[in-house]
CSV table of N, CA and C in Angstrom, one decimal:
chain,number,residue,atom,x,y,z
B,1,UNK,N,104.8,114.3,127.8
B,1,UNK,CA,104.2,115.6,127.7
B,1,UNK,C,105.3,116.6,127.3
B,2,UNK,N,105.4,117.4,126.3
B,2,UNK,CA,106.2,118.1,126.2
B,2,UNK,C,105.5,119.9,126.4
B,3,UNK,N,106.6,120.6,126.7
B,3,UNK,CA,106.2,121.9,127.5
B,3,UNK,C,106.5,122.7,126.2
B,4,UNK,N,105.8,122.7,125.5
B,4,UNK,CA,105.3,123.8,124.3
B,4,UNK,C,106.1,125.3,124.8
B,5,UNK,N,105.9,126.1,125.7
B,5,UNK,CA,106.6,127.2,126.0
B,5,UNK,C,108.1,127.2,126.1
B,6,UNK,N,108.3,126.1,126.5
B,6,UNK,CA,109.8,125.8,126.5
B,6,UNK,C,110.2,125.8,125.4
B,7,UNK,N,110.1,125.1,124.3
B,7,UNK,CA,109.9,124.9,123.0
B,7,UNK,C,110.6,126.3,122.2
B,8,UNK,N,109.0,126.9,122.3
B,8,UNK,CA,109.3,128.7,121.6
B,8,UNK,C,110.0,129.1,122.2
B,9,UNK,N,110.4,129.6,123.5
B,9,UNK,CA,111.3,130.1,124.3
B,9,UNK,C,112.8,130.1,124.0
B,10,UNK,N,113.1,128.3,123.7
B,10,UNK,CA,114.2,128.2,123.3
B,10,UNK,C,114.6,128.6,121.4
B,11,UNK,N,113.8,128.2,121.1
B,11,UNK,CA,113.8,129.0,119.3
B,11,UNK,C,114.1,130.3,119.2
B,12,UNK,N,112.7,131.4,120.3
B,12,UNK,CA,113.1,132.5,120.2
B,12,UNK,C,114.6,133.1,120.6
B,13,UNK,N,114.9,132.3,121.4
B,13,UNK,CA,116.1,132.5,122.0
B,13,UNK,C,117.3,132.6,120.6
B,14,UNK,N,117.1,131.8,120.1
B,14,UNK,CA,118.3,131.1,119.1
B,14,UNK,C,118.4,132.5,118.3
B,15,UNK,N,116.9,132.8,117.7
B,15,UNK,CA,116.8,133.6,117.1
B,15,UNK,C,117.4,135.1,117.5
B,16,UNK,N,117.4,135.1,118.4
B,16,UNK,CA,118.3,136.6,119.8
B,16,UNK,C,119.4,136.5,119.4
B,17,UNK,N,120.0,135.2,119.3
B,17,UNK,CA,121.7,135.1,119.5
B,17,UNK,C,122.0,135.6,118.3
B,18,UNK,N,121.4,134.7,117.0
B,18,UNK,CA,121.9,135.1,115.9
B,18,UNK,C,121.5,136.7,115.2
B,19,UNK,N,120.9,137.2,116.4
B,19,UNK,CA,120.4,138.6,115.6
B,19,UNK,C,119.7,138.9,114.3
B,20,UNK,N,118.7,137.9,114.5
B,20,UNK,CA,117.3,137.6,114.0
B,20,UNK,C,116.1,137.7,114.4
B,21,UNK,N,115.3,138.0,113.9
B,21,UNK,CA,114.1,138.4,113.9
B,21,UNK,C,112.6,137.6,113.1
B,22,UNK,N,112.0,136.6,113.7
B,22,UNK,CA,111.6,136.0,113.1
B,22,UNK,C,110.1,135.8,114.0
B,23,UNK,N,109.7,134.9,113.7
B,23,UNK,CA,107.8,134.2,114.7
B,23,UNK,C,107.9,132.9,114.5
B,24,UNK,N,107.7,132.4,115.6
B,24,UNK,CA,108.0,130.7,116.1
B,24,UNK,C,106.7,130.5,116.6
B,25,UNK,N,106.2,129.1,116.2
B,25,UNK,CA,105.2,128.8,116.4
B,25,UNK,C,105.3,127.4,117.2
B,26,UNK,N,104.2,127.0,117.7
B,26,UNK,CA,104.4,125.2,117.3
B,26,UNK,C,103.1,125.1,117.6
B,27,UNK,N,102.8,123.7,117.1
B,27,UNK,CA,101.7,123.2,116.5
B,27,UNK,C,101.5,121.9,116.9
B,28,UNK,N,100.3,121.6,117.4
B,28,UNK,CA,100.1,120.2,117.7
B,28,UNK,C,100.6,119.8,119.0
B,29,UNK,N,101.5,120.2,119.6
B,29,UNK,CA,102.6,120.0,120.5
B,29,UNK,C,103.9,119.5,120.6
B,30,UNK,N,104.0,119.1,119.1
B,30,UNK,CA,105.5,118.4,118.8
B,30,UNK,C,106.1,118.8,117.1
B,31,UNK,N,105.7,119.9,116.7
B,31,UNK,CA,105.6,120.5,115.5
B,31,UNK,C,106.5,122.3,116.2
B,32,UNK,N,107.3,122.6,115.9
B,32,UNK,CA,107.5,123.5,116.0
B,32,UNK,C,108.2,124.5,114.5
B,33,UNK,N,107.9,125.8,114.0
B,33,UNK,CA,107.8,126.3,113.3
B,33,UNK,C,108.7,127.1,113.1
B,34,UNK,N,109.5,127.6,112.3
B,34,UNK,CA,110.1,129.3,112.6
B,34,UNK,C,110.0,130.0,111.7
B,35,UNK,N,110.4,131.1,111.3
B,35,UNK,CA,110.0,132.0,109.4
B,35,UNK,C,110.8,133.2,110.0
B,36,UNK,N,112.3,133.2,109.2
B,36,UNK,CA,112.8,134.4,109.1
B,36,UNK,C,112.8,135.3,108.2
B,37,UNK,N,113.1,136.9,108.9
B,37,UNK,CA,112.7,137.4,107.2
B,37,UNK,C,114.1,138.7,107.5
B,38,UNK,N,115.3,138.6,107.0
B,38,UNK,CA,115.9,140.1,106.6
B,38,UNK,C,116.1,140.7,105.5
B,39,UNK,N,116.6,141.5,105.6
B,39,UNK,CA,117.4,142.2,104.5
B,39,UNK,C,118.6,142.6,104.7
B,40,UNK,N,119.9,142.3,104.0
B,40,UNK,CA,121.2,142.6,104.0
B,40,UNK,C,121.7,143.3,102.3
B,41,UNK,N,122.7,144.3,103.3
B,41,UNK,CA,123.0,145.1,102.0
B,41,UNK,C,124.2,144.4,101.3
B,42,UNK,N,123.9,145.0,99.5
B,42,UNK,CA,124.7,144.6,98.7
B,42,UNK,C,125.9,145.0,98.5
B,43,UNK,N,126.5,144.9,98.2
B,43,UNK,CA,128.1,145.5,97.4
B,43,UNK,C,128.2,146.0,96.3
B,44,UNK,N,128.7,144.8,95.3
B,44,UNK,CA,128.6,144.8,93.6
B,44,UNK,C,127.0,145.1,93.1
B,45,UNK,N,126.6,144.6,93.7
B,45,UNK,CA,125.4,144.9,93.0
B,45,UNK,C,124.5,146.5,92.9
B,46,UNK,N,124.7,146.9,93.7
B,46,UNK,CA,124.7,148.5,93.7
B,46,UNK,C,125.1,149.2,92.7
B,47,UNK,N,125.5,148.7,92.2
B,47,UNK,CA,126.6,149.4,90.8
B,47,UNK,C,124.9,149.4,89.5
B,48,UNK,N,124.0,148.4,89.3
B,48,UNK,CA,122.9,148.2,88.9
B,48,UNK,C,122.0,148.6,89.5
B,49,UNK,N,122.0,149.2,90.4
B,49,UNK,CA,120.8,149.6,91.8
B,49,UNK,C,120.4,148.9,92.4
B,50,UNK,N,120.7,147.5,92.7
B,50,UNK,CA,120.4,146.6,93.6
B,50,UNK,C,120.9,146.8,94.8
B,51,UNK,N,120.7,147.5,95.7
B,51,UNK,CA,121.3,148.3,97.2
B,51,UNK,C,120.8,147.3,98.1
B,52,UNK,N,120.0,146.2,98.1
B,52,UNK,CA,119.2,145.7,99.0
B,52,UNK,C,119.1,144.6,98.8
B,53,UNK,N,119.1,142.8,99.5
B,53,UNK,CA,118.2,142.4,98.7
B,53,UNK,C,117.6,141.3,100.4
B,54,UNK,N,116.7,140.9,100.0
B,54,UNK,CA,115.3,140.4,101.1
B,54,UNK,C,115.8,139.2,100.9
B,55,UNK,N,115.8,138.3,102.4
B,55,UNK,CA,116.3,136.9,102.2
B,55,UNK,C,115.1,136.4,103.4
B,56,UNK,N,114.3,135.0,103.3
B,56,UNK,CA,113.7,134.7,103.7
B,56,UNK,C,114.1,133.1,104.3
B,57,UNK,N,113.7,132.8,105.1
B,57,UNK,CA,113.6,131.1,105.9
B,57,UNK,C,113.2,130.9,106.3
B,58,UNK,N,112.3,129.4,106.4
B,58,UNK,CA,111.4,128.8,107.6
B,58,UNK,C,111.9,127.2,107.7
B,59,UNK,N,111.5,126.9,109.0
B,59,UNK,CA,112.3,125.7,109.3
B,59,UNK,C,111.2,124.5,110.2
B,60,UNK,N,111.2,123.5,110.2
B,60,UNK,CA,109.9,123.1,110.5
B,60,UNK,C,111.4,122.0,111.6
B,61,UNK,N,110.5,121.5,112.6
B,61,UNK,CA,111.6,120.5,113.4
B,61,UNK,C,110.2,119.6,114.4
B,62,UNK,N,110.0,118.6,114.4
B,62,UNK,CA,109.5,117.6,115.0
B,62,UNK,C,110.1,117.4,116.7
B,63,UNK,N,109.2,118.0,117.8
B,63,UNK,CA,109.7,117.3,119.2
B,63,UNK,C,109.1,115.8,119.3
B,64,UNK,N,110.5,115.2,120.0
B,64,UNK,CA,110.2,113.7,120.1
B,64,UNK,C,110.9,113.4,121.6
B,65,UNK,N,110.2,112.4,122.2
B,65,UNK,CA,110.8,111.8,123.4
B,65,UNK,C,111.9,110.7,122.7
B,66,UNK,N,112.8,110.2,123.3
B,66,UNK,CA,113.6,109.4,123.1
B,66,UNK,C,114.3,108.8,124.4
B,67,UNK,N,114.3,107.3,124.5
B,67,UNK,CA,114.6,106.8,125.5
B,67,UNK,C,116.2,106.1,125.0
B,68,UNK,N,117.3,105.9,125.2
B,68,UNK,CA,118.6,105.3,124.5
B,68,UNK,C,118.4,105.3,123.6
B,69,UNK,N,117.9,106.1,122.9
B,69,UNK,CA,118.3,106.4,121.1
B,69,UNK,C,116.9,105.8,120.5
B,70,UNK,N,115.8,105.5,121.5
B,70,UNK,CA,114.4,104.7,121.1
B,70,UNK,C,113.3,105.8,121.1
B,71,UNK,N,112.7,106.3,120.0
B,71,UNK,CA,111.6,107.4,120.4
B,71,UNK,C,110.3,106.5,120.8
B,72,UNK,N,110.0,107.1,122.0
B,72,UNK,CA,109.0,106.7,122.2
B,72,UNK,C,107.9,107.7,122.1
């Protein structure tokens, strides 16, 4: 049985550290989800008007039991 809350808890977490902002989900009970979304400012590119640009990420990760390297 895996503990789904634990799951998000520890993702949301990750996402804290790295000073991100994101929605974690999980699915099924062994499917867990993430989808980041910032924006970081430009440098060079400002020079064209590009002052901004939006960078996105989602990440999908499988919970699994494993007994000595054997998923059960």
């Amino acid at each position: 049985v895996t503990d789904t809350h634990l799951a998000r808890q520890a993702a949301t977490a990750y996402l804290t550290a790295s000073g991100l902002t994101g929605t974690v989900q999980v699915t099924g009970g062994t499917t867990v989800t993430v989808n980041v979304r910032d924006t970081y400012p430009t440098t060079f590119l400002g020079i064209i008007g590009i002052n901004a640009l939006t960078v996105t990420g989602n990440a999908h990760s499988r919970i699994t039991r494993s007994v000595d390297g054997v998923e059960q």
